[in-house]
XYZ file of C-alpha atoms in Angstrom:
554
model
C 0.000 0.000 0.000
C 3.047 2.088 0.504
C 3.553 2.319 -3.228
C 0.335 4.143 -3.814
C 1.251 7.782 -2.622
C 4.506 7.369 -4.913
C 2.942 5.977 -8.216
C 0.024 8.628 -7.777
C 2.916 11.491 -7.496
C 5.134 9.866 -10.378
C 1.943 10.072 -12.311
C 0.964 13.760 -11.654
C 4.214 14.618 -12.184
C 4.529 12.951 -15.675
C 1.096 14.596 -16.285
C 2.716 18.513 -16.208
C 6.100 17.006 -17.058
C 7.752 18.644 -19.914
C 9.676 16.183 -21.366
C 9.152 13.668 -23.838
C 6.370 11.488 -23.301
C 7.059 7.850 -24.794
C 5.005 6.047 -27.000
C 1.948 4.094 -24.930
C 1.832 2.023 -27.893
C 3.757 -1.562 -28.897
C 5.635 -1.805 -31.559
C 4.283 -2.350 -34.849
C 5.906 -3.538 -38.298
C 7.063 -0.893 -41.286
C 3.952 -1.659 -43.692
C 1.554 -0.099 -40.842
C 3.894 2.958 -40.221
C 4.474 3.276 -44.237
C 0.617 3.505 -44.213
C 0.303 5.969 -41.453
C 3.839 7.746 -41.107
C 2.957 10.350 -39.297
C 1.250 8.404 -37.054
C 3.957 7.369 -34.935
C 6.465 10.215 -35.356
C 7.296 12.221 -31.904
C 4.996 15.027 -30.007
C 6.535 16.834 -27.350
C 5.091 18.122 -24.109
C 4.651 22.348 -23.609
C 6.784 24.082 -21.419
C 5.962 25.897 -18.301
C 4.827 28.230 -19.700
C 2.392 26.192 -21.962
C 3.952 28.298 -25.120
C 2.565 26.321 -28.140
C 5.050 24.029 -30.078
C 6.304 25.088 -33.289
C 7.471 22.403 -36.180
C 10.947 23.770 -36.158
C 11.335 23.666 -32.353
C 9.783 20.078 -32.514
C 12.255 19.110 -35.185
C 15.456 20.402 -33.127
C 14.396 17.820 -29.799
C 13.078 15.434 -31.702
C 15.031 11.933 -30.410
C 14.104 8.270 -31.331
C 14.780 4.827 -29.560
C 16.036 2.338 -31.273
C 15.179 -0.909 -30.428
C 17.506 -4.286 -31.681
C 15.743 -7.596 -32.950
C 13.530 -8.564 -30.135
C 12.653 -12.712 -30.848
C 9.060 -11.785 -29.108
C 8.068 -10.516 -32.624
C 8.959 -13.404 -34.008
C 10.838 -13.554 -37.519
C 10.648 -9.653 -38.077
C 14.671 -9.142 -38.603
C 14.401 -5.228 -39.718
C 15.939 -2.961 -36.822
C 12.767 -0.544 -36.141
C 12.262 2.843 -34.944
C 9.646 3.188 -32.386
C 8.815 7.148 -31.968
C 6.358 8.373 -29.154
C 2.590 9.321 -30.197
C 1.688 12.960 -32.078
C -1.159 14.747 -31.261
C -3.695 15.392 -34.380
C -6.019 17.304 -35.333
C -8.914 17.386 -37.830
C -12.392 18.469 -39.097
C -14.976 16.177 -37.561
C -17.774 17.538 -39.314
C -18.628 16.782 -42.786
C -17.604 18.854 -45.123
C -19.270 19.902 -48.669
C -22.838 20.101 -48.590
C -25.333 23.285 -46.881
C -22.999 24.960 -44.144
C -24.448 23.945 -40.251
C -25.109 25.583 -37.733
C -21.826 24.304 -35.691
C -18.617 22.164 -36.829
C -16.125 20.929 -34.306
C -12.439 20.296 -34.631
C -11.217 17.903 -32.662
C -7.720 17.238 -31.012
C -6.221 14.318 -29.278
C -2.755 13.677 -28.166
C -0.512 14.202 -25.054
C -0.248 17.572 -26.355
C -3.781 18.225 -27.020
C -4.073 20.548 -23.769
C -1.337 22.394 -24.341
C -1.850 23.049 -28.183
C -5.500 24.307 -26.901
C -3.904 26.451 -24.499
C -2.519 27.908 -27.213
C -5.442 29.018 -29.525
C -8.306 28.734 -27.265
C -8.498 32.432 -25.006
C -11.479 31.467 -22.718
C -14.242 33.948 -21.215
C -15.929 33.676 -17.975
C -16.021 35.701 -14.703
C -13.800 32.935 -12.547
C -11.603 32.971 -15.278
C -11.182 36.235 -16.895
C -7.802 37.166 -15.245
C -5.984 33.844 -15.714
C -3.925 34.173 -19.111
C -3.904 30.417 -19.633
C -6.895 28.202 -19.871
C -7.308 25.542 -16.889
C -9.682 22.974 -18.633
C -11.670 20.975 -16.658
C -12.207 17.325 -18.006
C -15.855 16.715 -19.279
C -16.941 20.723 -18.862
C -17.308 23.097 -21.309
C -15.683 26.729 -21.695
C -16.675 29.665 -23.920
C -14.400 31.729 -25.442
C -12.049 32.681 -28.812
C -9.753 31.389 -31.057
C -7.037 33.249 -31.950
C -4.740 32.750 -34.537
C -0.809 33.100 -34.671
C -0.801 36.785 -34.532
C -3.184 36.550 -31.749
C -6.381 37.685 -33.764
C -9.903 36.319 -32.788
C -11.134 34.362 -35.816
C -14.147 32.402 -34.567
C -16.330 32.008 -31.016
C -15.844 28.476 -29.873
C -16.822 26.273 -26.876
C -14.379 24.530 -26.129
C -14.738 20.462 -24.672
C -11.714 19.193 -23.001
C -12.076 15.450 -22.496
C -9.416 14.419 -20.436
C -7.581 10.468 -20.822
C -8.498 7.498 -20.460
C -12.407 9.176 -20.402
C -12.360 9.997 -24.382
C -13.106 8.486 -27.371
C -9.128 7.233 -27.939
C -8.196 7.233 -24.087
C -5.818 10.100 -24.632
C -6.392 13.781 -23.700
C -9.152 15.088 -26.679
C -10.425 18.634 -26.679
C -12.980 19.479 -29.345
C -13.676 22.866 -30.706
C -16.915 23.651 -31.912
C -16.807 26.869 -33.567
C -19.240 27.964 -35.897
C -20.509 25.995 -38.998
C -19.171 27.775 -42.385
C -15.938 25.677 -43.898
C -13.901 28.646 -43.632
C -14.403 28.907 -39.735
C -13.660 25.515 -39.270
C -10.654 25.559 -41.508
C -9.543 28.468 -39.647
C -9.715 27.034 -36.509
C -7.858 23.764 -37.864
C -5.386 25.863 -39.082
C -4.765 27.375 -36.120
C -4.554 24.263 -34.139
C -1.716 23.303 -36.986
C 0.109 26.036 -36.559
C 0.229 25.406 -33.016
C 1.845 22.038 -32.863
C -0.504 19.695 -34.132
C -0.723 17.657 -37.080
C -3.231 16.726 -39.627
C -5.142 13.339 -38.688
C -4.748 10.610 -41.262
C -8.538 8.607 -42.653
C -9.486 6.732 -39.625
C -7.000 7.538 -37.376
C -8.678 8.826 -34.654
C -10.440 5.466 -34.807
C -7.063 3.654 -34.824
C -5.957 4.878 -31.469
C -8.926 4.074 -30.249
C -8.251 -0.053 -31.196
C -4.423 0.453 -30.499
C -5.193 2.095 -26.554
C -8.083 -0.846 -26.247
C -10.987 1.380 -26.235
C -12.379 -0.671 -28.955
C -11.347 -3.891 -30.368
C -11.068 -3.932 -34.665
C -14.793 -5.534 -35.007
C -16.284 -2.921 -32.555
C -14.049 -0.289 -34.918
C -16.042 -1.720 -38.195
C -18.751 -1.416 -36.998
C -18.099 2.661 -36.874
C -17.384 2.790 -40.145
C -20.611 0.990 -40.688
C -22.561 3.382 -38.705
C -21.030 6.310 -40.178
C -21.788 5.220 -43.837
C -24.975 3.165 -42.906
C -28.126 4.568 -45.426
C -31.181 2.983 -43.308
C -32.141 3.078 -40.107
C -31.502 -1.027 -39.600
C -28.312 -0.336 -40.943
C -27.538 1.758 -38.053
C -28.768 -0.022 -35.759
C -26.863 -2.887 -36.168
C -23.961 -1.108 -36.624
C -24.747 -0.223 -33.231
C -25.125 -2.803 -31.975
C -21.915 -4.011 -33.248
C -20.233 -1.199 -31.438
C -21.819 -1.999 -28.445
C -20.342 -5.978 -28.879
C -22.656 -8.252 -29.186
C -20.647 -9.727 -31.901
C -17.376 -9.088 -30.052
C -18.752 -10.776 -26.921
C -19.782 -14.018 -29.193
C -16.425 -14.131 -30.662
C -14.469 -13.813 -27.604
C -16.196 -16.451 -25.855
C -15.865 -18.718 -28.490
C -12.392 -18.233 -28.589
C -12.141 -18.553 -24.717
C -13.758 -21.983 -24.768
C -11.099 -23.012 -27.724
C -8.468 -22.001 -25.475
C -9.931 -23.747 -22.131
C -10.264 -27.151 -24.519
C -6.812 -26.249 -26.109
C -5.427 -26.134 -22.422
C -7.129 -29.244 -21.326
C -5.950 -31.570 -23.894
C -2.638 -30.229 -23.537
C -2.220 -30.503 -19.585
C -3.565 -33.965 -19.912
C -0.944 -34.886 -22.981
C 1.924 -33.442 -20.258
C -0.016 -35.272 -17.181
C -1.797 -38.154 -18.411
C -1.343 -40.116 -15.084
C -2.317 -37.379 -12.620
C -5.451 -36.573 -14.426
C -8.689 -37.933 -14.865
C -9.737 -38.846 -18.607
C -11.053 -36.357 -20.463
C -15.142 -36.340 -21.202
C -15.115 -36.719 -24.653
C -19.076 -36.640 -24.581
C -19.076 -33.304 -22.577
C -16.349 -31.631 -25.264
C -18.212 -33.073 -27.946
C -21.296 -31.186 -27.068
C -19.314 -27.500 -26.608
C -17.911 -28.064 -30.064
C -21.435 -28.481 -31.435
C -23.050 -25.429 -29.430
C -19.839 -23.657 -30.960
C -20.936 -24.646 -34.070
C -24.491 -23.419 -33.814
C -22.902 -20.347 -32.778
C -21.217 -19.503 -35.913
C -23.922 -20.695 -38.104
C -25.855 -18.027 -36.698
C -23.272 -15.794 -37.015
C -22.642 -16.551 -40.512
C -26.192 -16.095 -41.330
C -25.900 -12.405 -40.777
C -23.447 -11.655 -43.617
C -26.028 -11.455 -46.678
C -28.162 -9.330 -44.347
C -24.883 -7.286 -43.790
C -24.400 -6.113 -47.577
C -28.264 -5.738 -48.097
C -27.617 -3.019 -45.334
C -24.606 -1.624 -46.757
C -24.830 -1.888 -50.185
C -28.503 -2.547 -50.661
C -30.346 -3.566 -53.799
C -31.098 -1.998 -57.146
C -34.338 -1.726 -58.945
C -34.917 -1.662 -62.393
C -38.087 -0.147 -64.056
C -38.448 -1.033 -67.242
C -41.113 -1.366 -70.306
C -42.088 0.174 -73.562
C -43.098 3.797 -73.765
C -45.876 5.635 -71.603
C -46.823 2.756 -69.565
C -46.682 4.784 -66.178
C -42.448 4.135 -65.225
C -42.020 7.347 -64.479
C -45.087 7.546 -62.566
C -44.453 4.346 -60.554
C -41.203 6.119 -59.646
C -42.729 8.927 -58.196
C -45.803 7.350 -56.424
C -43.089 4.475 -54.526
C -40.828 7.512 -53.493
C -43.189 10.360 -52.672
C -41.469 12.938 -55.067
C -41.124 14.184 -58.266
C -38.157 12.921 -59.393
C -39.385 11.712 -62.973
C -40.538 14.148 -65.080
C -44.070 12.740 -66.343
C -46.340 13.715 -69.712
C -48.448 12.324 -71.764
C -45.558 12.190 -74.467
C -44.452 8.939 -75.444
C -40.785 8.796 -74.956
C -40.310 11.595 -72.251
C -37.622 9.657 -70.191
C -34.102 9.315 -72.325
C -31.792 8.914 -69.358
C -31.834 6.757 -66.166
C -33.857 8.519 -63.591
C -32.801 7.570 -59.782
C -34.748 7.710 -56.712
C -34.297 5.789 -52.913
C -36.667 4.080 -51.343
C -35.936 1.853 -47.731
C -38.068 -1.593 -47.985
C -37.802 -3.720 -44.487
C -34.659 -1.626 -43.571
C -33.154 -2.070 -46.914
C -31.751 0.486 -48.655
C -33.737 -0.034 -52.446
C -32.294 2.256 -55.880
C -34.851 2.960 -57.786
C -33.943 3.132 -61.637
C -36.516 4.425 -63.683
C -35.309 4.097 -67.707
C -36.075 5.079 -70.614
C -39.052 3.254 -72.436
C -37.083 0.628 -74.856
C -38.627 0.338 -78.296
C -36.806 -0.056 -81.653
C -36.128 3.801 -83.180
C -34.334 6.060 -85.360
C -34.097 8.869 -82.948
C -30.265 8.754 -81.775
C -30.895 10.661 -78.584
C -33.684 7.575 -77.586
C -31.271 5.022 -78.910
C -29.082 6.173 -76.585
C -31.556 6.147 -73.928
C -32.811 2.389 -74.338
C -29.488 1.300 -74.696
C -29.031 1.886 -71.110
C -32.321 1.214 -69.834
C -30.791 -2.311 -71.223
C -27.406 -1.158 -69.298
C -29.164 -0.531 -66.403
C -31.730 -3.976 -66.264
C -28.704 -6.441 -66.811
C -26.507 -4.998 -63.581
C -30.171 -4.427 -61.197
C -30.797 -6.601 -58.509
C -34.819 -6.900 -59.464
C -36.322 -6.345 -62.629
C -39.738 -4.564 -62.700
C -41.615 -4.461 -66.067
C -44.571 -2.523 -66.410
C -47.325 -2.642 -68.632
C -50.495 -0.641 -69.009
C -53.672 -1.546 -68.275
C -55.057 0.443 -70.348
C -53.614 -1.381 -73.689
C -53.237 -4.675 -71.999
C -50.667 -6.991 -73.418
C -49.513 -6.160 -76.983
C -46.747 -7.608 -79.009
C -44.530 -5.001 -77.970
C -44.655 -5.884 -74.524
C -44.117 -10.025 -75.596
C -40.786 -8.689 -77.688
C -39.528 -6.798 -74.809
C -39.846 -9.423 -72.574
C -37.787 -11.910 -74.676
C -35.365 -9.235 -74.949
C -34.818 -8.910 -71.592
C -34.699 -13.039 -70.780
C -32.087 -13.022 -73.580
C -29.932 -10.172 -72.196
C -30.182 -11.920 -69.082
C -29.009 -15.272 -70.659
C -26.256 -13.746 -72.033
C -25.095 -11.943 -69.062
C -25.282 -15.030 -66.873
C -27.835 -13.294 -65.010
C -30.640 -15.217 -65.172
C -31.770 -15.665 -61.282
C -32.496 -12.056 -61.659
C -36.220 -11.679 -60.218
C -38.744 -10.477 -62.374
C -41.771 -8.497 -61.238
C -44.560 -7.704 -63.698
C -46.797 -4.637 -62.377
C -49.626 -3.752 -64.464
C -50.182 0.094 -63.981
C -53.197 2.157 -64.636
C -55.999 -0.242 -63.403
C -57.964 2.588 -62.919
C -58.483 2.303 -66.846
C -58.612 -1.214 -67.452
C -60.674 -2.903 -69.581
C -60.134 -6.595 -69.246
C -57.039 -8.570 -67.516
C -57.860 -12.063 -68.739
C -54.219 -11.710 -70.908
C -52.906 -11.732 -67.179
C -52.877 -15.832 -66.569
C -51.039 -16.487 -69.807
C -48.073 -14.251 -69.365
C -48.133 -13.989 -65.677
C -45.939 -17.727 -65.587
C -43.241 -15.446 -67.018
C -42.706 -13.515 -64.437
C -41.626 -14.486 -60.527
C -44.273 -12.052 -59.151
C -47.394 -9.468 -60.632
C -48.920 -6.859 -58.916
C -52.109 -4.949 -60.010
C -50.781 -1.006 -59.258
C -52.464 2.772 -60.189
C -49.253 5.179 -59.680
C -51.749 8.298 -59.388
C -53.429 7.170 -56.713
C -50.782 5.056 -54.703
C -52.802 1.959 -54.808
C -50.857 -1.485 -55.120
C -47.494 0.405 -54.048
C -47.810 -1.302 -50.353
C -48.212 -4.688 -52.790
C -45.344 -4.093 -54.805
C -42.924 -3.678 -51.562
C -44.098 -6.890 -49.991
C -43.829 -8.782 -53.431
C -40.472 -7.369 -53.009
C -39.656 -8.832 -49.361
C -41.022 -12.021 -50.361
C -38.813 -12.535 -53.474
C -35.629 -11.523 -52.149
C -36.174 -13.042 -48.503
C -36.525 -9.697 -46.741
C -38.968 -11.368 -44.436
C -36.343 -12.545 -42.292
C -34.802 -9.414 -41.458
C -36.925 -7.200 -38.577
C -37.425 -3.395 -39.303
C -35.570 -2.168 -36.172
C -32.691 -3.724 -37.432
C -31.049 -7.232 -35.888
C -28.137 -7.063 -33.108
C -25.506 -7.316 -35.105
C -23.935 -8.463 -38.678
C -20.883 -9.901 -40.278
C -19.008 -8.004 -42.969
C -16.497 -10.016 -45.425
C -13.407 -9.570 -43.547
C -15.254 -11.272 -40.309
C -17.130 -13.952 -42.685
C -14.213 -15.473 -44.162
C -12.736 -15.470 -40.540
C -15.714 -17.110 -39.303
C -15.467 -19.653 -42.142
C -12.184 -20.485 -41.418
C -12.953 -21.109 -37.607
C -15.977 -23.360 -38.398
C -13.884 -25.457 -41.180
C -11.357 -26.267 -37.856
C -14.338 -27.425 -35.519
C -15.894 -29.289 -38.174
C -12.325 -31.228 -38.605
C -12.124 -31.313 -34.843
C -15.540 -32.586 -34.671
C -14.629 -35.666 -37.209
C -11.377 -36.398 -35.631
C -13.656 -37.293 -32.485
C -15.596 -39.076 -34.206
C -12.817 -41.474 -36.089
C -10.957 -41.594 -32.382
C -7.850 -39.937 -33.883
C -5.712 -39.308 -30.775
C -5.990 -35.839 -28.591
C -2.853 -34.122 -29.507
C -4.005 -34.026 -33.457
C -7.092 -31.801 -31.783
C -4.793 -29.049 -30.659
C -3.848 -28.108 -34.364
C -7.447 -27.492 -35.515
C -8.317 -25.867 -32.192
C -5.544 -23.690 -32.753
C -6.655 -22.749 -36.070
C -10.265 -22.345 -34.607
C -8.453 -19.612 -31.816
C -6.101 -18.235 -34.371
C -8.949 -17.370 -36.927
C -11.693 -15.768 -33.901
C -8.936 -13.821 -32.800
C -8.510 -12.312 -35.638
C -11.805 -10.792 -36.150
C -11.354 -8.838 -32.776
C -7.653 -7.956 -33.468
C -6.042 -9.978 -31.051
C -3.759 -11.523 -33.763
C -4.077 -9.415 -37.086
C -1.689 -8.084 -39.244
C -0.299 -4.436 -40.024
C -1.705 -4.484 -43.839
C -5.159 -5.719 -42.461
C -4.921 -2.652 -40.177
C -4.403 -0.094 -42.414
C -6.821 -1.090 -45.213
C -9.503 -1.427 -42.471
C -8.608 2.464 -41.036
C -7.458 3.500 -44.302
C -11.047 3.538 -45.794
C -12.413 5.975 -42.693
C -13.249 9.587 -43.574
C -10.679 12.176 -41.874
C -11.849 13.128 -38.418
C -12.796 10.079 -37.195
């Protein structure tokens, strides 16, 4: 207990210290710091007097450690330079569109305090005679950012969260200034000039994984929520980041481990232990089994969320395609007349079916022509029905089925034929029932096609139809509206895959009585391939391509 006073004043101390701070992070190979190489270059602490850090001053202390070949690493032979943490900086808000009404810029680093020290001039009445700002972790200070010359540029609140309580368990202040690009570029700018550096894509994200905030699954599943387009895509990113998945995995790995460790004590102590209850280890393999099968059910639901599906309507000219387009999204994204050929280009619109994210491709009406700007237009109506997902031809009501319609349809099975795309779904919808006149053509044609729905795009009816044909055909049925607790990307599938093939080896070397110590190896495997879907054993390059495709700023 004696220790306790000292390591809580060696750690204050090393809090306001001025010196160097080391790296808090292990050493990692030269593809990951090739991807990020700024990343893992040096940040130095303030001094006293909390002046901000210029490049050049950085640049004259700067001092590295070189470590020789350590065998822990195992056949890594390159002597490597392992260089203390930077802090960054970077524009957390997105950037491009309508200007909000706030952006932040966010910093994190040893040096994060400090650098804000430097730009951030606070305003209160407890604080108004104090030249350097005292942050506060977790509270919130008004004030001004000043620039080099010490010029206000924007009014800021300012959100210090102090380490390990922030998003990468280092010291993180945010900036929320005001929500024009220029302010926040400013502001950034400011914070650069001051000692920080630009963050690299994902980076923020990385520390996060590399200080143990989050393990790599829990970090895809950010990127998932960030880029998710429906609301069950964000919540099972969610609940991703939350680890439900994560907990699944590392138990499974945990009980591979336990058997791994059982087998092996009783191959070193055969004679000192009882046998081992090949019945009782027969049934955790299997519940491990059931396990991933679930998991691995989750993957197709996991690129309908991501990627979602495509929808093709198609059909000869002034049959209501445009109109169907505008009655399923609730806009007027088509333009719509009575003019037979209106559409020339593909016309897109997005629609969310069972928590799926649905494109909507409304084409031009396909019909042999002379008119070059048409041609062009059918050709990728054509295009644009041989890459969708679904295939929705419409007809009118009206006309009923003519000729036309018969030649279009065995244009479109042929395309599909010769695109090797013939499991594409076909949905017929006969529009304009308000002005039908007979639908006994319906029966002989309808075997054509996987699904028909009767549909009147002015007035809405049969849209509700057309949506549940949809969920039927393409199994949507299965997945619940709120979204389900987690999925599986690729990267965690073929992980998954590789997992299950060990069990279901270990499982038949049970069954053909090979001896125990040819289990270890696929247990091994089983371990080997869980832990790498939470990062317990996963390489640099696997690293960087997962944090390399993050935005900036997070």
């Amino acid at each position: 207990m004696a220790l306790v006073p000292s390591f809580s004043y060696l750690l204050s101390r090393s809090r306001h210290s001025s010196v160097v701070r080391d790296s808090v992070f292990p050493k990692f190979s030269i593809a990951l710091r090739k991807r990020f190489p700024l990343f893992f270059c040096r940040c130095y602490g303030p001094a006293d007097n909390h002046r901000p850090i210029t490049t050049v001053e950085a640049a004259k202390v700067e001092t590295t450690l070189i470590l020789k070949k350590d065998e822990r690493f195992g056949s890594r032979g390159e002597t490597e330079q392992v260089t203390s943490s930077s802090t960054i900086a970077a524009i957390v808000t997105s950037l491009g569109g309508p200007p909000g009404g706030v952006g932040i810029v966010r910093l994190s680093g040893p040096s994060a305090v400090p650098i804000a020290q430097g730009v951030f001039r606070p305003i209160s009445r407890k604080r108004r005679n104090k030249s350097v700002w005292l942050p506060s972790s977790h509270v919130v200070d008004y004030g001004f950012v000043i620039d080099s010359q010490g010029n206000a540029i924007d009014e800021v609140l300012a959100i210090p969260m102090l380490a390990p309580k922030s998003y990468t368990r280092e010291d993180v202040v945010e900036l929320q200034c005001h929500g024009s690009e220029v302010c926040m570029r400013r502001v950034l700018q400011a914070c650069l000039e001051a000692g920080a550096r630009l963050a690299e894509p994902g980076e923020f994200t990385l520390r996060a994984f590399l200080n143990g905030r989050l393990d790599l699954s829990q970090a895809e599943s950010v990127a998932s929520l960030i880029s998710s387009k429906s609301k069950s895509a964000a919540d099972a990113a969610l609940a991703g980041i939350q680890g439900g998945f994560s907990s699944m995995v590392k138990s499974l790995r945990a009980q591979c481990i336990e058997l791994l460790t059982e087998i092996e004590a009783r191959l070193d102590f055969d004679d000192e232990m009882p046998p081992l209850d090949e019945k009782s280890v027969a049934n955790m393999i299997r519940r491990m089994l059931l396990d991933v099968d679930d998991a691995l059910r989750t993957a197709n639901y996991d690129k309908l969320l991501q990627f979602g599906l495509q929808l093709a309507i198609v059909g000869r000219p002034n049959v209501g395609k445009s109109s169907l387009l505008n009655a399923w999204s609730k806009s007027e994204r088509a333009i719509v007349t009575d003019i037979a050929g209106t559409t020339r280009d593909v016309v897109e619109a997005n629609v969310s079916v069972a928590g799926v994210p649905i494109t909507l491709l409304d084409t031009a009406g396909i019909r042999n022509t002379d008119d070059t700007v048409e041609k062009l237009g059918v050709e990728r109506s054509e295009t644009a029905a041989a890459g969708a997902d679904v295939i929705v031809m419409t007809v009118s009501a009206a006309e009923g089925w003519t000729p036309e319609d018969g030649e279009l349809l065995a244009r479109l099975k042929s395309n599909k034929v010769a695109r090797t795309s013939s499991h594409v779904p076909m949905i017929l919808v006969v529009n304009k029932m308000d002005r039908a006149i007979s639908c006994e053509w319906l029966e002989k044609v309808s075997s054509s096609f996987t699904k028909h729905v009767l549909t009147c795009a002015v007035t809405g009816e049969g849209i509700a139809d057309l949506e549940s044909s949809l969920v039927e055909i393409m199994g949507l049925n299965d997945i619940h509206s709120g979204g389900r607790r987690w999925t599986v990307n690729q990267r965690q599938f073929e992980q998954l895959v590789r997992a299950r093939e060990a069990l279901v080896r270990l499982e038949l070397s049970m069954k053909e009585a090979i001896p125990i110590d040819f289990w270890t190896i696929d247990l091994r495997e089983a371990a080997l391939a869980l832990g790498r879907i939470t990062g317990e054993d996963v390489s640099d390059e696997v690293l960087a391509n997962i944090f390399g495709r993050f935005c900036i700023g997070k």
